[in-house]
Amino acid sequence: MITKIDHIAIAVQNLESALETFQNVIGCAPEAIRIEEVASEKVRVAFITVGETKIELLEPLSDESPIAKFIAKNGDGMHHIALQTDDINKETERLESLNIKPLSLPKEGAGGKKIMFLHPKETNKVLIEFAQKKH
Ligand code: CO
């Protein structure tokens, strides 16, 4: 089951500068911000908690990062929307039964969550992530 929008992600070339901008826009306290590196995706990530959901800023750590490739093509901007699920394996099966194919099997993402993506061509050119909380 999908339980909420977990986060909305924005690709940025410079995390510090983007963080300052979004911190000002949202007017949040520094405690609302958490930064981590996700080695598997070669990115540095800042999560800004906004009520029940988060804004995720993604900065590439290498030219090989999918985020570097995205920025090279599009510049900074909206990258994906993440839906929270309570069972990512069940969700993957449900989607496959509807002939909507995930880009990969569920894998470990930021915050130790299990994540999986759908190709934007399946979803009106919006990259959709499914994320299941660590139990
Ligand atoms: Co994400």
XYZ file of N, CA and C and ligand atoms in Angstrom:
406
model
N 0.844 -1.190 0.000
C 0.000 0.000 0.000
C 0.889 1.252 0.000
N 0.450 2.264 -0.741
C 1.152 3.549 -0.718
C 0.560 4.368 0.425
N 1.424 4.904 1.289
C 0.929 5.564 2.500
C 1.061 7.088 2.481
N 2.010 7.612 1.701
C 2.118 9.070 1.574
C 3.193 9.413 0.543
N 3.346 10.704 0.249
C 4.506 11.150 -0.523
C 5.648 11.269 0.470
N 6.683 10.464 0.269
C 7.813 10.457 1.198
C 8.689 11.685 0.990
N 9.025 11.956 -0.264
C 9.798 13.169 -0.550
C 9.686 13.571 -2.010
N 10.047 14.824 -2.246
C 10.165 15.356 -3.606
C 11.631 15.727 -3.766
N 12.266 15.240 -4.848
C 13.714 15.382 -4.981
C 14.091 16.361 -6.083
N 15.118 17.141 -5.784
C 15.624 18.154 -6.707
C 17.115 17.897 -6.911
N 17.534 17.844 -8.178
C 18.950 17.668 -8.502
C 19.625 19.032 -8.458
N 20.773 19.109 -7.770
C 21.478 20.393 -7.637
C 22.978 20.195 -7.860
N 23.610 21.203 -8.444
C 25.060 21.130 -8.656
C 25.820 21.415 -7.380
N 25.265 22.283 -6.534
C 25.959 22.696 -5.315
C 25.025 22.579 -4.122
N 25.276 21.583 -3.294
C 24.369 21.277 -2.182
C 24.306 22.421 -1.163
N 25.453 23.007 -0.806
C 25.458 24.067 0.219
C 24.619 25.253 -0.235
N 24.825 25.644 -1.486
C 24.101 26.798 -2.001
C 22.598 26.509 -2.101
N 22.241 25.305 -2.568
C 20.822 24.935 -2.679
C 20.186 24.824 -1.293
N 20.950 24.296 -0.338
C 20.430 24.161 1.033
C 20.092 25.529 1.618
N 20.993 26.486 1.382
C 20.756 27.834 1.891
C 19.475 28.398 1.277
N 19.333 28.219 -0.041
C 18.135 28.712 -0.726
C 16.870 28.092 -0.134
N 16.849 26.746 -0.033
C 15.625 26.086 0.419
C 15.358 26.291 1.905
N 16.437 26.434 2.679
C 16.262 26.747 4.096
C 15.583 28.118 4.230
N 16.004 29.054 3.388
C 15.380 30.388 3.399
C 13.940 30.337 2.909
N 13.707 29.576 1.844
C 12.352 29.496 1.269
C 11.389 28.893 2.284
N 11.830 27.805 2.935
C 10.945 27.089 3.857
C 10.933 27.768 5.230
N 12.049 28.425 5.582
C 12.129 29.065 6.891
C 12.243 28.046 8.005
N 12.971 26.962 7.730
C 13.050 25.874 8.712
C 14.275 26.030 9.616
N 14.224 25.357 10.755
C 15.351 25.333 11.693
C 16.420 24.382 11.157
N 17.688 24.610 11.543
C 18.761 23.703 11.098
C 18.492 22.241 11.481
N 17.723 22.007 12.571
C 17.420 20.628 13.005
C 16.564 19.885 11.975
N 15.910 20.628 11.084
C 15.060 19.982 10.076
C 15.888 19.390 8.939
N 17.208 19.608 8.975
C 18.065 19.190 7.856
C 18.964 18.028 8.256
N 19.025 17.035 7.380
C 19.920 15.884 7.599
C 20.688 15.637 6.303
N 22.015 15.502 6.393
C 22.845 15.298 5.200
C 23.503 13.928 5.274
N 23.530 13.234 4.157
C 24.252 11.953 4.111
C 24.750 11.659 2.701
N 25.708 10.735 2.619
C 26.198 10.278 1.320
C 25.594 8.933 1.000
N 25.156 8.757 -0.254
C 24.665 7.444 -0.679
C 25.648 6.915 -1.720
N 26.522 6.036 -1.265
C 27.616 5.555 -2.117
C 27.082 4.861 -3.363
N 26.007 4.078 -3.212
C 25.488 3.304 -4.347
C 25.045 4.210 -5.493
N 24.584 5.429 -5.172
C 24.102 6.346 -6.218
C 25.125 7.454 -6.515
N 26.272 7.432 -5.784
C 27.311 8.463 -5.944
C 26.730 9.871 -5.800
N 25.982 10.063 -4.707
C 25.391 11.378 -4.430
C 25.543 11.750 -2.960
N 25.503 13.066 -2.717
C 25.350 13.580 -1.372
C 23.927 14.128 -1.310
N 23.240 13.824 -0.227
C 21.818 14.112 -0.132
C 21.541 14.955 1.100
N 20.708 15.977 0.951
C 20.202 16.701 2.116
C 18.696 16.526 2.153
N 18.190 16.068 3.287
C 16.747 15.961 3.480
C 16.288 17.122 4.355
N 15.285 17.844 3.884
C 14.685 18.910 4.682
C 13.270 18.459 5.036
N 13.008 18.281 6.314
C 11.675 17.858 6.730
C 10.705 19.024 6.598
N 9.601 18.766 5.896
C 8.544 19.771 5.719
C 7.231 19.092 6.113
N 6.811 19.288 7.350
C 5.606 18.615 7.845
C 5.765 17.111 7.766
N 4.824 16.446 7.057
C 4.806 14.983 6.970
C 5.724 14.459 5.879
N 6.296 15.375 5.076
C 7.108 14.910 3.951
C 8.457 15.632 3.958
N 9.237 15.420 2.915
C 10.578 16.010 2.884
C 10.892 16.524 1.480
N 11.784 17.472 1.441
C 12.414 17.846 0.173
C 13.816 17.255 0.221
N 14.184 16.586 -0.868
C 15.496 15.928 -0.964
C 16.327 16.680 -1.995
N 17.484 17.185 -1.591
C 18.399 17.827 -2.537
C 19.506 16.838 -2.851
N 19.756 16.617 -4.147
C 20.707 15.589 -4.590
C 21.865 16.239 -5.323
N 23.079 16.052 -4.797
C 24.278 16.593 -5.440
C 25.156 15.432 -5.898
N 25.559 15.420 -7.173
C 26.403 14.311 -7.640
C 27.796 14.365 -7.033
N 28.368 13.202 -6.730
C 29.738 13.128 -6.201
C 30.727 12.717 -7.285
N 30.206 12.351 -8.451
C 31.079 11.913 -9.543
C 30.328 12.122 -10.861
N 31.100 12.238 -11.944
C 30.471 12.393 -13.263
C 29.705 11.136 -13.661
N 30.004 10.020 -12.973
C 29.326 8.750 -13.270
C 27.969 8.657 -12.583
N 27.707 9.589 -11.664
C 26.440 9.539 -10.944
C 25.275 9.816 -11.896
N 24.169 9.084 -11.735
C 22.984 9.372 -12.558
C 22.529 10.832 -12.410
N 22.804 11.413 -11.246
C 22.407 12.815 -11.020
C 23.295 13.754 -11.851
N 24.589 13.433 -11.989
C 25.483 14.241 -12.832
C 24.991 14.214 -14.277
N 24.564 13.042 -14.714
C 24.077 12.907 -16.093
C 22.789 13.706 -16.281
N 21.918 13.653 -15.270
C 20.663 14.414 -15.323
C 20.964 15.912 -15.431
N 21.899 16.409 -14.590
C 22.209 17.846 -14.574
C 22.887 18.264 -15.884
N 23.751 17.393 -16.415
C 24.407 17.704 -17.689
C 23.370 17.914 -18.790
N 22.277 17.149 -18.708
C 21.244 17.217 -19.744
C 20.234 18.339 -19.486
N 19.836 18.494 -18.224
C 18.704 19.387 -17.907
C 19.061 20.586 -17.039
N 20.250 20.592 -16.444
C 20.558 21.590 -15.423
C 19.892 21.208 -14.110
N 20.000 22.066 -13.107
C 19.335 21.814 -11.824
C 17.819 21.695 -12.063
N 17.158 20.947 -11.212
C 15.693 20.916 -11.324
C 15.075 19.698 -10.670
N 13.735 19.645 -10.752
C 12.939 18.546 -10.198
C 13.445 17.229 -10.754
N 13.705 16.274 -9.894
C 14.252 15.000 -10.348
C 13.286 13.834 -10.179
N 12.694 13.678 -8.990
C 11.718 12.599 -8.817
C 10.771 12.867 -7.645
N 9.700 12.092 -7.636
C 8.754 12.082 -6.517
C 8.818 10.692 -5.910
N 8.932 10.625 -4.582
C 9.021 9.325 -3.919
C 7.747 9.036 -3.137
N 7.190 7.846 -3.373
C 6.007 7.390 -2.654
C 6.442 6.427 -1.568
N 5.906 6.606 -0.381
C 6.223 5.662 0.703
C 5.298 4.462 0.623
N 5.872 3.284 0.752
C 5.072 2.068 0.785
C 5.411 1.273 2.036
N 4.444 0.493 2.522
C 4.718 -0.355 3.690
C 5.274 -1.713 3.262
N 5.220 -2.028 1.950
C 5.746 -3.314 1.477
C 6.207 -3.174 0.025
N 7.489 -2.921 -0.154
C 8.005 -2.619 -1.498
C 7.973 -3.847 -2.409
N 8.131 -5.033 -1.838
C 8.091 -6.238 -2.683
C 6.691 -6.474 -3.226
N 5.696 -6.284 -2.354
C 4.305 -6.447 -2.770
C 3.943 -5.400 -3.830
N 4.423 -4.168 -3.633
C 4.158 -3.071 -4.579
C 4.780 -3.388 -5.946
N 6.022 -3.929 -5.919
C 6.716 -4.283 -7.161
C 5.925 -5.349 -7.920
N 5.439 -6.353 -7.190
C 4.626 -7.407 -7.825
C 3.336 -6.838 -8.408
N 2.709 -5.944 -7.637
C 1.450 -5.334 -8.092
C 1.679 -4.571 -9.402
N 2.780 -3.805 -9.459
C 3.081 -3.014 -10.661
C 3.382 -3.920 -11.848
N 4.171 -4.968 -11.594
C 4.520 -5.892 -12.683
C 3.270 -6.567 -13.236
N 2.306 -6.843 -12.352
C 1.065 -7.471 -12.816
C 0.282 -6.514 -13.711
N 0.546 -5.211 -13.595
C -0.099 -4.204 -14.455
C 0.787 -3.843 -15.643
N 1.879 -4.618 -15.791
C 2.836 -4.411 -16.873
C 3.587 -3.070 -16.767
N 3.737 -2.580 -15.542
C 4.557 -1.393 -15.280
C 5.866 -1.910 -14.694
N 6.948 -1.732 -15.468
C 8.201 -2.397 -15.069
C 9.129 -1.479 -14.277
N 9.557 -1.945 -13.090
C 10.556 -1.194 -12.330
C 11.889 -1.153 -13.077
N 12.702 -0.115 -12.812
C 14.038 -0.006 -13.410
C 14.991 -1.039 -12.827
N 14.745 -1.410 -11.560
C 15.612 -2.405 -10.927
C 14.852 -3.042 -9.777
N 15.435 -4.074 -9.209
C 14.858 -4.652 -8.001
C 15.061 -3.673 -6.849
N 14.249 -3.778 -5.771
C 14.447 -2.908 -4.621
C 15.890 -3.002 -4.104
N 16.495 -1.825 -3.812
C 17.877 -1.802 -3.298
C 17.957 -0.789 -2.169
N 19.120 -0.772 -1.500
C 19.258 0.137 -0.364
C 19.508 1.565 -0.830
N 18.760 2.517 -0.266
C 18.928 3.926 -0.606
C 19.219 4.756 0.630
N 19.058 6.077 0.527
C 19.332 6.985 1.636
C 18.504 6.598 2.856
N 19.091 6.769 4.040
C 18.386 6.481 5.287
C 18.164 4.996 5.503
N 18.880 4.156 4.751
C 18.733 2.710 4.887
C 17.399 2.198 4.381
N 16.684 3.033 3.612
C 15.397 2.588 3.080
C 15.598 1.665 1.894
N 14.605 0.796 1.664
C 14.600 0.008 0.431
C 13.903 0.841 -0.631
N 14.571 1.038 -1.770
C 13.986 1.889 -2.810
C 13.973 1.197 -4.167
N 13.091 1.678 -5.025
C 12.949 1.135 -6.372
C 12.392 2.267 -7.238
N 12.807 2.316 -8.499
C 12.345 3.381 -9.402
C 11.575 2.806 -10.582
N 10.635 3.600 -11.090
C 9.981 3.291 -12.363
C 10.587 4.194 -13.421
N 10.686 3.703 -14.639
C 11.211 4.536 -15.719
C 10.208 5.652 -16.027
N 10.718 6.899 -16.220
C 9.795 8.014 -16.478
C 8.897 7.801 -17.699
N 9.322 6.956 -18.618
C 8.459 6.733 -19.789
C 7.170 6.000 -19.407
N 7.192 5.346 -18.241
C 5.993 4.642 -17.751
C 5.023 5.603 -17.071
N 5.534 6.771 -16.656
C 4.762 7.633 -15.759
C 4.815 9.101 -16.199
N 4.403 9.351 -17.436
C 4.267 10.721 -17.948
C 5.518 11.574 -17.725
N 6.676 10.948 -17.908
C 7.981 11.622 -17.839
C 8.371 12.097 -16.438
N 7.674 11.593 -15.408
C 8.079 11.917 -14.039
C 8.694 10.651 -13.441
N 9.942 10.760 -13.009
C 10.589 9.625 -12.354
C 9.920 9.401 -10.996
N 9.466 8.177 -10.774
C 8.788 7.845 -9.511
C 9.648 6.845 -8.733
N 9.869 7.162 -7.464
C 10.585 6.257 -6.562
C 9.574 5.656 -5.594
N 9.769 4.381 -5.265
C 9.027 3.747 -4.180
C 10.018 3.555 -3.037
N 9.615 3.890 -1.816
C 10.525 3.794 -0.673
C 9.818 3.124 0.495
N 10.514 2.119 1.046
C 9.980 1.443 2.233
C 10.904 1.707 3.408
N 10.307 2.169 4.500
C 11.070 2.466 5.725
C 11.772 1.232 6.239
N 12.933 1.462 6.881
C 13.602 0.379 7.604
C 12.688 -0.068 8.735
N 12.531 -1.384 8.908
C 11.660 -1.846 9.997
C 12.429 -1.976 11.294
Co 14.610 9.940 -3.519
